[in-house]
């Protein structure tokens, strides 16, 4: 018999979802009695159906709307050092199949069987985001497993962001293994060089998820001028410079991010072909139109306008506005790339508002390509949230 506590589904809940791979259990699906509520956030329990049949080993946090997350389909499994090492080794082996350099997302949360845990790798350094209570409590053990399995020497814990707040976790930022990087780390992708600030940048310091979409954008470049809106550290702009663009304009609200974009262009020997503009993206889109600026390729990769369902309607309006304003900046026969990293906006909704925005911008377009994140960001089919990234590329008349 297990010595772990039990958390039980209500009679009207559907255990089939768990049996078929859905990894979350919500508060209204469980019997939240005194014993369940006494489980420490991040503790482990056996999930049972209403008939008291064991379903899985779960981690519990009654402070969250997601009360339980499936850790292992085997109720007898135990999350210890060996278990963590096996999960990380499995994730690492898959990345090494696709990437010949150690720069990638090493762990993509539920899709890699480590719910709420994100780890990005930057050579000998790894940045982990423990966005679930169990991962925050076991951060040191996870770091040990990273050192043992991936061979990294530095592990940074970036405990910031909206997801931690939903779990009731405080913000924290610290180096838990090795020493903090003293300078941004150069990362080569698609022939471009990016600078990742692991200690002060957004998220983990760099967005690996757009790598395949950067590559597609490169295929659209035939010299000419390109515009990268919401550019962060120059993701699309630097990629298109590497593909031969005569000039790239990167626009972002963050001065430090734009400084990193300049640093990346300098490392590529392309600083003289990069223009940076700092300001609110919507205002800058309107200003560029007023200045009669036109570009061969325009890419818009905004932050999540609809991070959750309550924000969906407003978020879709914002995506439509981006499409409308950006379409006016594309030369006839040029290309427009639109991206969304919103969990709540599915591809169909995003495609519809993008097409409507292009039409309201007075343009007509052909949809050439729909993209998503690369294989280092695998999708768990049962959990739509793991496939958050969407990109659309249009040719405009």
Tab-separated table of N, CA, C and O in Angstrom, residues 110 112 136 165 190 238 250 325:
chain	number	residue	atom	x	y	z
A	110	UNK	N	4.584	20.038	-19.566
A	110	UNK	CA	3.747	18.839	-19.647
A	110	UNK	C	4.101	17.965	-20.848
A	110	UNK	O	4.003	16.736	-20.781
A	112	UNK	N	6.862	17.199	-21.992
A	112	UNK	CA	8.012	16.358	-21.671
A	112	UNK	C	7.818	15.602	-20.360
A	112	UNK	O	8.783	15.075	-19.795
A	136	UNK	N	9.172	24.087	-8.057
A	136	UNK	CA	9.817	25.105	-7.234
A	136	UNK	C	10.407	24.471	-5.984
A	136	UNK	O	11.537	24.780	-5.589
A	165	UNK	N	2.373	33.268	-10.394
A	165	UNK	CA	1.338	33.917	-9.599
A	165	UNK	C	0.078	33.078	-9.512
A	165	UNK	O	-0.569	33.009	-8.463
A	190	UNK	N	20.125	29.668	-37.554
A	190	UNK	CA	19.786	30.012	-38.932
A	190	UNK	C	20.765	30.999	-39.566
A	190	UNK	O	20.391	31.832	-40.387
A	238	UNK	N	17.290	39.931	-37.495
A	238	UNK	CA	18.646	39.409	-37.658
A	238	UNK	C	18.648	38.189	-38.581
A	238	UNK	O	19.583	38.005	-39.371
A	250	UNK	N	14.242	47.090	-36.718
A	250	UNK	CA	13.698	46.385	-35.556
A	250	UNK	C	13.034	47.390	-34.632
A	250	UNK	O	13.652	48.402	-34.258
A	325	UNK	N	-2.817	47.470	-39.433
A	325	UNK	CA	-1.782	48.496	-39.519
A	325	UNK	C	-0.553	47.995	-40.269
A	325	UNK	O	0.044	48.728	-41.063
